């Protein structure tokens, strides 16, 4: 367990190789760019030291980068750095990337609408939407563009929930990646 010098939040890294569940990295607190860098370095170290297949290693890293940076870039409320919970664990040969953070009600509604739309698309529609965004940019400047689309396109299971906690909304995201 390491404490972030600036925020005092804990960064947990567990490299023990359990047969059932391994908490790879976990962080709760203020999410700054330096925290993300440290967390992703620890994740990369774990994946390399556990000798995962390079393709799987890259996939887990891409999903963690996308999920964690979404919290960093879109989780700010009233100009303050976002706070949240970031986690990667492995259980029964499945890596799970999890995030949880608060959003303003307006941001949460836009994100929920976009996620509902993306998750209802079949593979062909997802590919078409991806190409459309690559060629013409996102339809709106609200975010929820390529990153979330990529997560849904490339994974077996993406789940999310929005919990109303007036005046903010708690947003939880889980991405499961089979080994």
Coordinates of C-alpha atoms in Angstrom, one line a residue:
X1 CA 0.0 0.0 0.0
X2 CA 1.3 3.4 -1.0
X3 CA 0.0 6.8 -0.1
X4 CA -0.2 9.5 -2.7
X5 CA 1.9 12.3 -1.3
X6 CA -0.4 15.1 -2.6
X7 CA -3.8 13.8 -1.9
X8 CA -3.1 11.3 0.9
X9 CA -5.2 8.7 -1.0
X10 CA -4.0 5.1 -1.0
X11 CA -2.8 3.2 -4.0
X12 CA -3.0 -0.6 -3.5
X13 CA -0.9 -3.0 -5.5
X14 CA -1.2 -6.7 -4.9
X15 CA 1.2 -8.9 -6.9
X16 CA 0.4 -12.1 -5.0
X17 CA -0.7 -14.7 -7.5
X18 CA -3.9 -16.1 -6.0
X19 CA -5.7 -18.9 -7.8
X20 CA -9.1 -17.1 -7.5
X21 CA -8.8 -13.4 -7.3
X22 CA -5.9 -10.9 -7.7
X23 CA -6.4 -7.2 -6.9
X24 CA -3.9 -5.9 -9.5
X25 CA -4.2 -2.2 -8.8
X26 CA -6.7 -0.1 -6.9
X27 CA -6.9 3.6 -6.1
X28 CA -9.5 5.8 -4.4
X29 CA -9.1 9.6 -4.0
X30 CA -8.4 12.7 -6.1
X31 CA -7.5 11.7 -9.6
X32 CA -4.6 13.7 -11.1
X33 CA -2.5 13.0 -14.2
X34 CA 0.4 11.8 -12.0
X35 CA -1.9 9.4 -10.1
X36 CA -3.0 7.9 -13.5
X37 CA 0.6 7.6 -14.7
X38 CA 1.6 5.8 -11.5
X39 CA -1.4 3.5 -11.5
X40 CA -0.9 2.5 -15.2
X41 CA 2.8 1.9 -14.6
X42 CA 1.9 -0.5 -11.8
X43 CA -0.6 -2.3 -14.0
X44 CA 1.9 -2.6 -16.8
X45 CA 4.5 -4.0 -14.4
X46 CA 2.0 -6.6 -13.1
X47 CA 1.0 -7.7 -16.6
X48 CA 4.6 -8.0 -17.7
X49 CA 5.8 -9.8 -14.6
X50 CA 2.9 -12.2 -14.8
X51 CA 4.0 -13.0 -18.3
X52 CA 0.6 -12.4 -19.9
X53 CA 0.2 -12.8 -23.6
X54 CA 1.2 -9.6 -25.3
X55 CA -2.1 -9.3 -27.1
X56 CA -4.0 -9.6 -23.8
X57 CA -1.5 -7.2 -22.1
X58 CA -2.2 -4.6 -24.7
X59 CA -6.0 -5.1 -24.5
X60 CA -6.1 -4.8 -20.7
X61 CA -3.8 -1.7 -20.8
X62 CA -6.0 0.0 -23.6
X63 CA -9.2 -0.6 -21.6
X64 CA -7.6 0.7 -18.4
X65 CA -6.2 3.7 -20.1
X66 CA -9.5 4.5 -21.7
X67 CA -11.6 4.0 -18.6
X68 CA -9.3 5.8 -16.2
X69 CA -8.7 8.8 -18.5
X70 CA -12.5 9.1 -19.0
X71 CA -12.8 9.7 -15.3
X72 CA -9.9 12.2 -15.4
X73 CA -11.1 14.2 -18.4
X74 CA -14.9 14.0 -17.8
X75 CA -15.3 13.7 -14.1
X76 CA -14.4 17.2 -13.1
X77 CA -17.2 19.1 -11.2
X78 CA -17.1 22.9 -10.7
X79 CA -13.5 23.1 -12.0
X80 CA -12.1 20.7 -9.4
X81 CA -10.1 17.6 -10.1
X82 CA -12.3 14.5 -10.1
X83 CA -12.4 12.1 -7.2
X84 CA -13.2 8.4 -7.8
X85 CA -12.3 4.8 -7.5
X86 CA -10.2 3.1 -10.1
X87 CA -9.5 -0.7 -10.0
X88 CA -8.2 -3.6 -12.1
X89 CA -8.6 -7.1 -10.7
X90 CA -8.4 -10.6 -12.1
X91 CA -10.8 -13.4 -11.1
X92 CA -11.3 -16.8 -12.8
X93 CA -9.2 -15.8 -15.8
X94 CA -11.2 -12.5 -16.3
X95 CA -9.6 -9.1 -15.9
X96 CA -12.1 -6.5 -14.7
X97 CA -11.4 -2.8 -15.2
X98 CA -13.7 -0.8 -12.8
X99 CA -14.3 2.9 -12.3
X100 CA -16.6 4.9 -10.1
X101 CA -16.9 8.7 -9.9
X102 CA -19.5 11.5 -9.6
X103 CA -20.8 13.5 -12.5
X104 CA -23.1 16.5 -12.8
X105 CA -26.6 15.6 -13.6
X106 CA -26.4 17.0 -17.1
X107 CA -23.2 15.2 -18.0
X108 CA -24.6 12.0 -16.6
X109 CA -27.7 12.2 -18.7
X110 CA -25.7 12.8 -21.9
X111 CA -23.4 9.9 -21.1
X112 CA -26.2 7.5 -20.1
X113 CA -28.0 8.3 -23.4
X114 CA -24.9 7.6 -25.4
X115 CA -24.0 4.4 -23.5
X116 CA -27.5 3.1 -23.9
X117 CA -27.2 3.8 -27.7
X118 CA -23.8 2.2 -28.0
X119 CA -24.6 -0.9 -26.0
X120 CA -27.7 -1.6 -28.0
X121 CA -25.8 -1.7 -31.3
X122 CA -24.8 -5.0 -33.0
X123 CA -21.2 -5.6 -34.2
X124 CA -21.8 -4.3 -37.7
X125 CA -23.4 -1.0 -36.4
X126 CA -20.6 -0.5 -33.9
X127 CA -18.0 -0.8 -36.7
X128 CA -20.0 1.6 -38.9
X129 CA -20.3 4.1 -36.0
X130 CA -16.6 3.8 -35.3
X131 CA -15.6 4.5 -38.9
X132 CA -18.1 7.4 -39.0
X133 CA -16.5 9.1 -36.0
X134 CA -13.0 8.5 -37.4
X135 CA -13.9 10.1 -40.7
X136 CA -16.2 12.9 -39.5
X137 CA -15.5 13.3 -35.8
X138 CA -18.1 12.9 -33.0
X139 CA -21.7 14.0 -33.6
X140 CA -21.6 16.2 -30.5
X141 CA -18.9 17.9 -28.5
X142 CA -20.1 16.1 -25.3
X143 CA -17.6 13.3 -25.4
X144 CA -18.6 9.7 -25.4
X145 CA -16.9 9.3 -28.7
X146 CA -14.3 6.7 -29.8
X147 CA -13.2 5.6 -26.3
X148 CA -16.4 4.2 -25.1
X149 CA -17.2 2.9 -28.5
X150 CA -13.9 1.0 -28.5
X151 CA -14.6 -0.5 -25.1
X152 CA -17.9 -1.9 -26.3
X153 CA -16.5 -3.1 -29.6
X154 CA -13.6 -4.9 -28.1
X155 CA -15.0 -6.6 -25.0
X156 CA -17.3 -9.4 -24.1
X157 CA -19.0 -7.5 -21.3
X158 CA -19.4 -3.8 -20.5
X159 CA -21.7 -2.8 -17.7
X160 CA -22.6 0.6 -16.2
X161 CA -24.9 2.1 -13.8
X162 CA -25.9 5.6 -12.7
X163 CA -27.0 6.2 -9.1
X164 CA -28.8 9.5 -8.4
X165 CA -27.1 11.3 -5.4
X166 CA -28.5 14.8 -5.7
X167 CA -27.2 17.1 -7.0
X168 CA -24.6 14.7 -8.6
X169 CA -24.9 11.3 -10.1
X170 CA -22.5 8.4 -9.3
X171 CA -21.3 6.7 -12.5
X172 CA -19.9 3.1 -12.3
X173 CA -18.3 1.3 -15.2
X174 CA -17.1 -2.2 -15.5
X175 CA -15.3 -3.8 -18.5
X176 CA -14.6 -7.5 -18.4
X177 CA -11.7 -8.9 -20.5
X178 CA -11.3 -12.7 -20.9
X179 CA -7.8 -14.2 -20.6

